[in-house]
PDB file of C-alpha atoms in Angstrom:
ATOM      1  CA  SER A   1      33.070  34.930-103.708  1.00 38.00           C
ATOM      2  CA  LEU A   2      30.543  33.197-102.426  1.00 40.00           C
ATOM      3  CA  HIS A   3      31.436  33.580 -98.902  1.00 46.00           C
ATOM      4  CA  ASP A   4      31.346  37.294 -99.448  1.00 55.00           C
ATOM      5  CA  ALA A   5      28.077  37.121-101.423  1.00 57.00           C
ATOM      6  CA  LEU A   6      26.696  35.628 -97.747  1.00 68.00           C
ATOM      7  CA  PRO A   7      27.336  38.309 -94.945  1.00 77.00           C
ATOM      8  CA  ILE A   8      25.414  37.218 -91.415  1.00 82.00           C
ATOM      9  CA  SER A   9      24.323  40.157 -89.006  1.00 83.00           C
ATOM     10  CA  THR A  10      22.073  40.961 -85.918  1.00 81.00           C
ATOM     11  CA  MET A  11      19.642  42.749 -86.249  1.00 82.00           C
ATOM     12  CA  GLN A  12      21.493  45.529 -83.810  1.00 83.00           C
ATOM     13  CA  SER A  13      24.586  45.376 -85.664  1.00 85.00           C
ATOM     14  CA  PHE A  14      22.256  45.604 -89.703  1.00 85.00           C
ATOM     15  CA  ILE A  15      20.525  49.461 -88.310  1.00 87.00           C
ATOM     16  CA  LYS A  16      24.019  51.071 -87.658  1.00 89.00           C
ATOM     17  CA  ILE A  17      25.502  50.482 -91.673  1.00 88.00           C
ATOM     18  CA  ASP A  18      24.015  53.564 -93.392  1.00 90.00           C
ATOM     19  CA  PRO A  19      20.938  51.907 -95.471  1.00 88.00           C
ATOM     20  CA  GLN A  20      22.737  53.764 -99.217  1.00 89.00           C
ATOM     21  CA  ASN A  21      25.619  51.487 -98.287  1.00 85.00           C
ATOM     22  CA  TYR A  22      23.344  47.812 -98.458  1.00 86.00           C
ATOM     23  CA  ILE A  23      20.251  48.914 -99.963  1.00 89.00           C
ATOM     24  CA  ASP A  24      20.766  47.399-103.840  1.00 88.00           C
ATOM     25  CA  TYR A  25      23.483  45.657-102.993  1.00 88.00           C
ATOM     26  CA  TYR A  26      21.555  42.232-101.937  1.00 87.00           C
ATOM     27  CA  ASP A  27      19.579  39.670-104.382  1.00 88.00           C
ATOM     28  CA  GLY A  28      18.227  37.823-101.479  1.00 89.00           C
ATOM     29  CA  VAL A  29      17.760  37.937 -97.018  1.00 89.00           C
ATOM     30  CA  LEU A  30      17.710  35.155 -94.468  1.00 89.00           C
ATOM     31  CA  LEU A  31      15.762  36.486 -91.721  1.00 89.00           C
ATOM     32  CA  ASP A  32      15.249  33.809 -88.991  1.00 84.00           C
ATOM     33  CA  GLU A  33      12.854  34.301 -86.141  1.00 80.00           C
ATOM     34  CA  CYS A  34      10.682  36.689 -88.115  1.00 83.00           C
ATOM     35  CA  HIS A  35       7.430  37.191 -85.960  1.00 80.00           C
ATOM     36  CA  HIS A  36       9.655  40.021 -84.770  1.00 80.00           C
ATOM     37  CA  LEU A  37       8.602  42.141 -87.566  1.00 82.00           C
ATOM     38  CA  GLN A  38       5.257  43.083 -85.402  1.00 80.00           C
ATOM     39  CA  SER A  39       5.234  46.698 -86.036  1.00 85.00           C
ATOM     40  CA  GLU A  40       5.694  48.886 -89.249  1.00 86.00           C
ATOM     41  CA  LYS A  41       7.956  51.525 -87.372  1.00 86.00           C
ATOM     42  CA  SER A  42       9.732  48.311 -85.598  1.00 86.00           C
ATOM     43  CA  THR A  43      13.572  48.254 -86.293  1.00 88.00           C
ATOM     44  CA  TYR A  44      13.067  45.529 -88.498  1.00 87.00           C
ATOM     45  CA  SER A  45      10.681  47.462 -90.524  1.00 89.00           C
ATOM     46  CA  THR A  46      12.967  49.857 -91.126  1.00 89.00           C
ATOM     47  CA  ILE A  47      15.329  47.661 -92.579  1.00 89.00           C
ATOM     48  CA  PHE A  48      13.572  45.513 -94.723  1.00 89.00           C
ATOM     49  CA  LYS A  49      12.711  48.793 -95.742  1.00 90.00           C
ATOM     50  CA  ASN A  50      15.251  49.722 -96.978  1.00 89.00           C
ATOM     51  CA  LEU A  51      15.635  46.923 -98.933  1.00 88.00           C
ATOM     52  CA  LEU A  52      15.259  45.946-102.315  1.00 90.00           C
ATOM     53  CA  ALA A  53      16.580  42.342-102.611  1.00 89.00           C
ATOM     54  CA  PRO A  54      13.340  40.795-104.289  1.00 90.00           C
ATOM     55  CA  ILE A  55      13.915  36.815-102.505  1.00 91.00           C
ATOM     56  CA  ARG A  56      13.117  37.816 -99.020  1.00 91.00           C
ATOM     57  CA  LEU A  57      12.302  34.714 -96.740  1.00 90.00           C
ATOM     58  CA  GLY A  58      10.817  34.667 -93.705  1.00 88.00           C
ATOM     59  CA  PHE A  59      10.986  32.097 -90.734  1.00 86.00           C
ATOM     60  CA  THR A  60       9.664  31.801 -86.990  1.00 81.00           C
ATOM     61  CA  ALA A  61       7.935  29.043 -84.913  1.00 72.00           C
ATOM     62  CA  THR A  62       5.679  31.453 -83.842  1.00 71.00           C
ATOM     63  CA  THR A  63       2.481  32.906 -85.711  1.00 69.00           C
ATOM     64  CA  ARG A  64       1.970  36.441 -86.027  1.00 69.00           C
ATOM     65  CA  THR A  65      -0.990  37.370 -83.753  1.00 68.00           C
ATOM     66  CA  THR A  66      -2.088  40.658 -84.610  1.00 81.00           C
ATOM     67  CA  ASP A  67      -3.612  42.666 -87.852  1.00 85.00           C
ATOM     68  CA  GLU A  68      -0.605  44.788 -88.378  1.00 88.00           C
ATOM     69  CA  ALA A  69       1.581  41.828 -87.536  1.00 84.00           C
ATOM     70  CA  ILE A  70       0.471  40.437 -90.347  1.00 86.00           C
ATOM     71  CA  LEU A  71      -0.420  42.777 -92.686  1.00 88.00           C
ATOM     72  CA  VAL A  72       3.707  44.424 -92.284  1.00 88.00           C
ATOM     73  CA  ASN A  73       4.815  40.389 -92.784  1.00 86.00           C
ATOM     74  CA  GLU A  74       3.264  40.149 -96.054  1.00 88.00           C
ATOM     75  CA  GLY A  75       4.083  43.672 -96.941  1.00 90.00           C
ATOM     76  CA  LEU A  76       8.080  43.245 -96.287  1.00 90.00           C
ATOM     77  CA  LEU A  77       8.632  39.631 -96.467  1.00 89.00           C
ATOM     78  CA  GLY A  78       5.473  37.906 -98.796  1.00 88.00           C
ATOM     79  CA  PRO A  79       2.781  36.098 -98.359  1.00 88.00           C
ATOM     80  CA  VAL A  80       2.957  32.625 -96.224  1.00 87.00           C
ATOM     81  CA  ILE A  81       5.011  29.793 -98.468  1.00 88.00           C
ATOM     82  CA  GLU A  82       4.896  26.648 -96.129  1.00 86.00           C
ATOM     83  CA  THR A  83       4.055  25.684 -92.678  1.00 83.00           C
ATOM     84  CA  THR A  84       5.104  22.545 -90.938  1.00 80.00           C
ATOM     85  CA  THR A  85       4.123  22.151 -87.332  1.00 76.00           C
ATOM     86  CA  ILE A  86       6.211  20.632 -84.337  1.00 73.00           C
ATOM     87  CA  GLN A  87       4.653  17.361 -84.718  1.00 75.00           C
ATOM     88  CA  GLU A  88       5.255  17.309 -88.561  1.00 79.00           C
ATOM     89  CA  ALA A  89       8.505  18.260 -88.218  1.00 77.00           C
ATOM     90  CA  ALA A  90       9.110  15.478 -85.540  1.00 72.00           C
ATOM     91  CA  GLU A  91       7.473  12.604 -87.718  1.00 75.00           C
ATOM     92  CA  LEU A  92      10.192  13.720 -90.932  1.00 75.00           C
ATOM     93  CA  GLY A  93      12.686  13.388 -88.028  1.00 74.00           C
ATOM     94  CA  ILE A  94      13.696  16.559 -88.044  1.00 75.00           C
ATOM     95  CA  LEU A  95      13.363  17.896 -84.585  1.00 77.00           C
ATOM     96  CA  ALA A  96      13.382  15.706 -81.319  1.00 78.00           C
ATOM     97  CA  LYS A  97       9.262  14.563 -80.439  1.00 84.00           C
ATOM     98  CA  PRO A  98       8.359  16.145 -77.284  1.00 86.00           C
ATOM     99  CA  LYS A  99       7.306  14.013 -74.526  1.00 91.00           C
ATOM    100  CA  LEU A 100       5.244  16.072 -72.712  1.00 93.00           C
ATOM    101  CA  LYS A 101       4.582  15.742 -68.275  1.00 96.00           C
ATOM    102  CA  LEU A 102       2.475  17.387 -66.365  1.00 96.00           C
ATOM    103  CA  ILE A 103       2.632  17.854 -62.727  1.00 96.00           C
ATOM    104  CA  LYS A 104       0.166  19.136 -60.387  1.00 97.00           C
ATOM    105  CA  ALA A 105       1.681  21.700 -58.846  1.00 96.00           C
ATOM    106  CA  LYS A 106       1.438  21.714 -54.744  1.00 93.00           C
ATOM    107  CA  TYR A 107       0.796  25.251 -53.266  1.00 89.00           C
ATOM    108  CA  ASN A 108      -0.699  26.350 -49.958  1.00 84.00           C
ATOM    109  CA  PRO A 109      -4.927  26.617 -49.464  1.00 89.00           C
ATOM    110  CA  SER A 110      -4.776  30.721 -48.679  1.00 87.00           C
ATOM    111  CA  ILE A 111      -3.326  31.809 -51.570  1.00 92.00           C
ATOM    112  CA  THR A 112      -7.066  31.332 -53.283  1.00 91.00           C
ATOM    113  CA  ASP A 113      -7.336  34.959 -51.056  1.00 91.00           C
ATOM    114  CA  LEU A 114      -5.586  36.841 -52.702  1.00 94.00           C
ATOM    115  CA  ARG A 115      -7.313  39.727 -55.364  1.00 94.00           C
ATOM    116  CA  LYS A 116      -4.539  40.766 -56.799  1.00 96.00           C
ATOM    117  CA  TYR A 117      -2.363  39.564 -59.979  1.00 95.00           C
ATOM    118  CA  ALA A 118       0.754  40.550 -58.861  1.00 95.00           C
ATOM    119  CA  ASP A 119       0.168  38.310 -55.306  1.00 96.00           C
ATOM    120  CA  VAL A 120      -1.190  35.766 -56.637  1.00 96.00           C
ATOM    121  CA  TYR A 121       2.076  35.440 -59.263  1.00 95.00           C
ATOM    122  CA  THR A 122       4.558  35.995 -55.979  1.00 96.00           C
ATOM    123  CA  TYR A 123       3.092  33.369 -54.170  1.00 95.00           C
ATOM    124  CA  GLY A 124       1.048  30.868 -56.344  1.00 95.00           C
ATOM    125  CA  ILE A 125       5.160  30.509 -58.078  1.00 95.00           C
ATOM    126  CA  VAL A 126       8.014  32.540 -57.000  1.00 96.00           C
ATOM    127  CA  LYS A 127       7.776  32.237 -53.285  1.00 96.00           C
ATOM    128  CA  ASN A 128       5.442  28.938 -53.817  1.00 96.00           C
ATOM    129  CA  GLU A 129       8.419  26.708 -51.207  1.00 96.00           C
ATOM    130  CA  GLN A 130       6.386  23.563 -52.167  1.00 96.00           C
ATOM    131  CA  ARG A 131       6.339  24.559 -55.937  1.00 97.00           C
ATOM    132  CA  THR A 132       9.943  25.134 -55.612  1.00 97.00           C
ATOM    133  CA  LYS A 133      10.968  22.288 -53.572  1.00 97.00           C
ATOM    134  CA  GLN A 134       8.652  19.742 -56.684  1.00 97.00           C
ATOM    135  CA  ILE A 135      10.796  21.709 -59.258  1.00 98.00           C
ATOM    136  CA  ALA A 136      13.821  20.671 -57.203  1.00 98.00           C
ATOM    137  CA  GLU A 137      13.065  17.160 -56.904  1.00 98.00           C
ATOM    138  CA  ILE A 138      12.708  16.629 -60.683  1.00 98.00           C
ATOM    139  CA  VAL A 139      15.568  17.929 -61.578  1.00 98.00           C
ATOM    140  CA  GLN A 140      17.208  16.277 -58.997  1.00 98.00           C
ATOM    141  CA  ASP A 141      15.963  12.828 -60.827  1.00 98.00           C
ATOM    142  CA  PHE A 142      16.786  13.757 -64.014  1.00 98.00           C
ATOM    143  CA  TYR A 143      20.913  14.381 -62.497  1.00 97.00           C
ATOM    144  CA  GLY A 144      20.901  11.177 -61.636  1.00 97.00           C
ATOM    145  CA  GLN A 145      20.025  10.405 -65.345  1.00 96.00           C
ATOM    146  CA  ASN A 146      22.621  11.978 -65.944  1.00 95.00           C
ATOM    147  CA  LYS A 147      20.513  13.875 -68.093  1.00 95.00           C
ATOM    148  CA  THR A 148      20.907  17.444 -69.218  1.00 95.00           C
ATOM    149  CA  GLY A 149      17.812  20.012 -69.175  1.00 94.00           C
ATOM    150  CA  LEU A 150      16.804  23.756 -69.302  1.00 93.00           C
ATOM    151  CA  ILE A 151      14.587  25.701 -66.586  1.00 95.00           C
ATOM    152  CA  PHE A 152      12.992  28.653 -67.531  1.00 92.00           C
ATOM    153  CA  VAL A 153      11.612  31.205 -65.437  1.00 94.00           C
ATOM    154  CA  THR A 154      10.495  34.178 -65.334  1.00 91.00           C
ATOM    155  CA  GLN A 155      11.338  36.938 -62.634  1.00 93.00           C
ATOM    156  CA  ILE A 156      15.200  36.777 -61.573  1.00 95.00           C
ATOM    157  CA  GLU A 157      13.989  35.779 -57.761  1.00 97.00           C
ATOM    158  CA  HIS A 158      12.472  32.623 -58.810  1.00 97.00           C
ATOM    159  CA  GLY A 159      15.608  31.715 -60.837  1.00 97.00           C
ATOM    160  CA  LYS A 160      17.564  32.231 -57.666  1.00 97.00           C
ATOM    161  CA  LEU A 161      15.103  30.196 -55.760  1.00 98.00           C
ATOM    162  CA  ILE A 162      15.242  26.952 -57.049  1.00 98.00           C
ATOM    163  CA  ILE A 163      18.883  27.573 -57.836  1.00 98.00           C
ATOM    164  CA  ALA A 164      18.868  28.088 -53.518  1.00 98.00           C
ATOM    165  CA  GLU A 165      16.849  24.823 -53.446  1.00 98.00           C
ATOM    166  CA  ILE A 166      18.607  22.973 -55.533  1.00 98.00           C
ATOM    167  CA  LYS A 167      22.252  23.465 -54.267  1.00 97.00           C
ATOM    168  CA  ASN A 168      20.052  22.952 -50.908  1.00 97.00           C
ATOM    169  CA  LEU A 169      18.348  18.980 -52.595  1.00 97.00           C
ATOM    170  CA  PHE A 170      21.950  17.703 -53.750  1.00 96.00           C
ATOM    171  CA  GLN A 171      24.693  20.145 -53.486  1.00 96.00           C
ATOM    172  CA  TYR A 172      24.895  21.310 -57.628  1.00 97.00           C
ATOM    173  CA  LYS A 173      25.334  25.414 -57.920  1.00 96.00           C
ATOM    174  CA  ALA A 174      23.404  25.556 -61.254  1.00 97.00           C
ATOM    175  CA  PRO A 175      24.743  28.569 -63.372  1.00 97.00           C
ATOM    176  CA  PHE A 176      21.332  31.321 -64.020  1.00 97.00           C
ATOM    177  CA  ILE A 177      21.635  33.014 -67.270  1.00 93.00           C
ATOM    178  CA  GLN A 178      19.966  36.766 -66.927  1.00 91.00           C
ATOM    179  CA  GLY A 179      19.703  39.454 -69.400  1.00 84.00           C
ATOM    180  CA  GLU A 180      22.054  41.187 -68.117  1.00 85.00           C
ATOM    181  CA  MET A 181      24.639  38.723 -67.612  1.00 88.00           C
ATOM    182  CA  PRO A 182      27.517  39.667 -70.412  1.00 90.00           C
ATOM    183  CA  TYR A 183      27.616  38.107 -73.843  1.00 85.00           C
ATOM    184  CA  GLU A 184      30.570  35.961 -73.685  1.00 91.00           C
ATOM    185  CA  ILE A 185      29.447  34.550 -70.183  1.00 93.00           C
ATOM    186  CA  ARG A 186      26.604  32.726 -71.564  1.00 90.00           C
ATOM    187  CA  GLU A 187      28.084  31.833 -74.392  1.00 90.00           C
ATOM    188  CA  GLU A 188      30.543  29.807 -72.114  1.00 94.00           C
ATOM    189  CA  ILE A 189      27.675  28.552 -70.561  1.00 94.00           C
ATOM    190  CA  LYS A 190      25.844  27.624 -73.739  1.00 91.00           C
ATOM    191  CA  THR A 191      29.028  25.536 -74.514  1.00 93.00           C
ATOM    192  CA  LYS A 192      29.469  23.798 -71.763  1.00 95.00           C
ATOM    193  CA  LEU A 193      26.173  22.069 -72.159  1.00 92.00           C
ATOM    194  CA  ILE A 194      26.674  21.128 -75.114  1.00 90.00           C
ATOM    195  CA  LYS A 195      29.537  19.658 -74.521  1.00 92.00           C
ATOM    196  CA  ASN A 196      27.628  17.982 -70.897  1.00 91.00           C
ATOM    197  CA  LYS A 197      30.159  19.817 -68.518  1.00 95.00           C
ATOM    198  CA  ILE A 198      27.351  21.129 -66.769  1.00 96.00           C
ATOM    199  CA  LYS A 199      24.084  19.722 -66.459  1.00 97.00           C
ATOM    200  CA  ILE A 200      21.634  21.927 -65.297  1.00 97.00           C
ATOM    201  CA  CYS A 201      21.480  25.658 -66.253  1.00 96.00           C
ATOM    202  CA  VAL A 202      18.386  27.907 -65.635  1.00 96.00           C
ATOM    203  CA  ALA A 203      17.356  30.506 -67.374  1.00 93.00           C
ATOM    204  CA  THR A 204      14.839  34.074 -67.651  1.00 90.00           C
ATOM    205  CA  THR A 205      13.126  34.685 -70.586  1.00 79.00           C
ATOM    206  CA  SER A 206      16.422  36.057 -72.002  1.00 77.00           C
ATOM    207  CA  TRP A 207      16.894  32.483 -73.055  1.00 79.00           C
ATOM    208  CA  ARG A 208      14.071  31.122 -74.664  1.00 69.00           C
ATOM    209  CA  GLU A 209      15.282  32.539 -78.417  1.00 65.00           C
ATOM    210  CA  GLY A 210      18.079  31.888 -80.543  1.00 62.00           C
ATOM    211  CA  VAL A 211      19.940  29.766 -78.806  1.00 74.00           C
ATOM    212  CA  ASP A 212      20.562  26.286 -80.115  1.00 78.00           C
ATOM    213  CA  ILE A 213      21.118  23.739 -77.042  1.00 83.00           C
ATOM    214  CA  PRO A 214      21.208  20.436 -79.467  1.00 84.00           C
ATOM    215  CA  ASN A 215      21.612  17.549 -76.423  1.00 88.00           C
ATOM    216  CA  LEU A 216      19.340  19.059 -74.072  1.00 89.00           C
ATOM    217  CA  ASP A 217      16.824  15.900 -72.764  1.00 92.00           C
ATOM    218  CA  TYR A 218      14.395  18.072 -70.462  1.00 94.00           C
ATOM    219  CA  VAL A 219      13.083  21.742 -70.785  1.00 92.00           C
ATOM    220  CA  ILE A 220      11.534  22.700 -67.272  1.00 94.00           C
ATOM    221  CA  LEU A 221       8.870  26.010 -67.905  1.00 92.00           C
ATOM    222  CA  SER A 222       8.300  26.907 -64.718  1.00 94.00           C
ATOM    223  CA  GLY A 223       7.292  29.900 -64.012  1.00 92.00           C
ATOM    224  CA  GLY A 224       3.475  29.398 -65.901  1.00 90.00           C
ATOM    225  CA  GLY A 225       1.972  32.710 -68.002  1.00 83.00           C
ATOM    226  CA  LYS A 226      -0.127  32.203 -70.647  1.00 78.00           C
ATOM    227  CA  SER A 227       2.186  33.587 -74.122  1.00 71.00           C
ATOM    228  CA  GLU A 228       1.610  31.130 -76.525  1.00 66.00           C
ATOM    229  CA  ILE A 229       5.137  32.591 -78.053  1.00 66.00           C
ATOM    230  CA  GLN A 230       6.985  32.291 -74.585  1.00 71.00           C
ATOM    231  CA  THR A 231       5.913  28.655 -74.253  1.00 72.00           C
ATOM    232  CA  LEU A 232       7.083  27.449 -78.027  1.00 71.00           C
ATOM    233  CA  GLN A 233      10.128  29.301 -77.756  1.00 69.00           C
ATOM    234  CA  GLY A 234      11.063  27.305 -74.048  1.00 70.00           C
ATOM    235  CA  ILE A 235       9.854  24.402 -75.350  1.00 75.00           C
ATOM    236  CA  GLY A 236      11.957  24.782 -79.086  1.00 73.00           C
ATOM    237  CA  ARG A 237      15.538  25.218 -76.881  1.00 70.00           C
ATOM    238  CA  GLY A 238      15.077  21.209 -76.407  1.00 72.00           C
ATOM    239  CA  LEU A 239      13.462  19.877 -79.494  1.00 76.00           C
ATOM    240  CA  ARG A 240      17.107  19.639 -81.290  1.00 73.00           C
ATOM    241  CA  LYS A 241      17.137  16.240 -82.741  1.00 76.00           C
ATOM    242  CA  THR A 242      20.735  14.516 -82.496  1.00 76.00           C
ATOM    243  CA  LYS A 243      22.393  11.058 -83.073  1.00 78.00           C
ATOM    244  CA  ASP A 244      21.791  10.278 -79.511  1.00 78.00           C
ATOM    245  CA  LYS A 245      18.686  12.104 -79.099  1.00 80.00           C
ATOM    246  CA  ASP A 246      14.825  11.604 -81.040  1.00 82.00           C
ATOM    247  CA  SER A 247      12.981  12.458 -77.844  1.00 85.00           C
ATOM    248  CA  VAL A 248      13.016  15.399 -75.092  1.00 88.00           C
ATOM    249  CA  ILE A 249      10.650  15.640 -72.024  1.00 93.00           C
ATOM    250  CA  ILE A 250       8.516  19.232 -71.236  1.00 92.00           C
ATOM    251  CA  VAL A 251       7.995  19.794 -67.914  1.00 95.00           C
ATOM    252  CA  ASP A 252       4.968  22.337 -67.312  1.00 95.00           C
ATOM    253  CA  PHE A 253       2.864  22.679 -63.799  1.00 96.00           C
ATOM    254  CA  LEU A 254      -0.997  22.634 -63.535  1.00 96.00           C
ATOM    255  CA  ASP A 255      -1.450  25.331 -61.395  1.00 95.00           C
ATOM    256  CA  LEU A 256      -4.336  24.648 -59.417  1.00 94.00           C
ATOM    257  CA  SER A 257      -4.235  27.482 -56.902  1.00 93.00           C
ATOM    258  CA  HIS A 258      -6.288  30.598 -58.033  1.00 95.00           C
ATOM    259  CA  ASN A 259      -8.120  31.402 -60.905  1.00 94.00           C
ATOM    260  CA  TYR A 260      -5.713  33.595 -62.386  1.00 95.00           C
ATOM    261  CA  LEU A 261      -3.371  30.704 -62.834  1.00 95.00           C
ATOM    262  CA  ILE A 262      -5.646  28.339 -63.544  1.00 95.00           C
ATOM    263  CA  ARG A 263      -6.834  30.493 -66.215  1.00 94.00           C
ATOM    264  CA  GLN A 264      -3.315  30.706 -67.914  1.00 94.00           C
ATOM    265  CA  THR A 265      -2.629  27.119 -67.036  1.00 95.00           C
ATOM    266  CA  GLY A 266      -5.359  26.881 -69.493  1.00 94.00           C
ATOM    267  CA  GLU A 267      -3.923  28.386 -71.965  1.00 91.00           C
ATOM    268  CA  ARG A 268      -0.821  26.841 -72.120  1.00 91.00           C
ATOM    269  CA  LEU A 269      -3.424  23.437 -72.162  1.00 93.00           C
ATOM    270  CA  ALA A 270      -4.327  25.198 -75.386  1.00 91.00           C
ATOM    271  CA  VAL A 271      -1.343  25.322 -77.184  1.00 86.00           C
ATOM    272  CA  TYR A 272       0.107  21.916 -76.155  1.00 88.00           C
ATOM    273  CA  SER A 273      -4.074  20.653 -77.845  1.00 90.00           C
ATOM    274  CA  ASP A 274      -3.013  23.000 -80.607  1.00 84.00           C
ATOM    275  CA  ASN A 275      -0.021  20.729 -81.345  1.00 80.00           C
ATOM    276  CA  ASN A 276      -0.819  17.290 -80.468  1.00 82.00           C
ATOM    277  CA  TRP A 277       0.277  17.110 -78.052  1.00 83.00           C
ATOM    278  CA  LEU A 278      -2.000  15.622 -75.236  1.00 82.00           C
TER     279      LEU A 278
END
């Protein structure tokens, strides 16, 4: 039957199957998040090397940035057929339109004297009490408007501090999605977000990819950094269009307390500029 011919599997499960059982079984294969096909020695490459399927389609919101990744993708999937920007998809009514809101982050001037990047990030981002309070106040304003949102962090300690400040400010205990959290609990939280039973959620980068929450009204990128992949994947969580939503608010911070953070802010602004969001 048609259903028998269209199995769906994660890479982690599929790699456990003996290649002899699938090498010439499928006529076609679809790979989501195909930017993970980065290296010739990766698990994804191992699977595709053992597939004789002539039809191969890959989908991603992230461009490959290394020569190896470009060659591996073209060798195992084929050349790029078509590209569509997020802006074009929004104009076509496929995705919600991103509305970028840039906030100048507050900071303690003493941060400028720090020399090690780890210290700059710790005290300029993670343990920056003024900045954390800004985030909580923004979330409180959205909560008052009955909006549902997702706050991204890169460090667990940062997430815990934001959650504590939100609870202290307006008595809302937001769940915290972390990499070590059991799958069942993650799915329960995602379901409650989709049904608007949870209005605020904090998550590490473990939730930046492969999570579809169509009803998100806003995404806060609170962790700084410069990774284009993380930035776009984080934003992507809120870009699902619904009958009740045609735009999503993206909140980012202008971190100007130190040269390291200024450069990273500039990298993110370049991503936004490339996507015509500025």
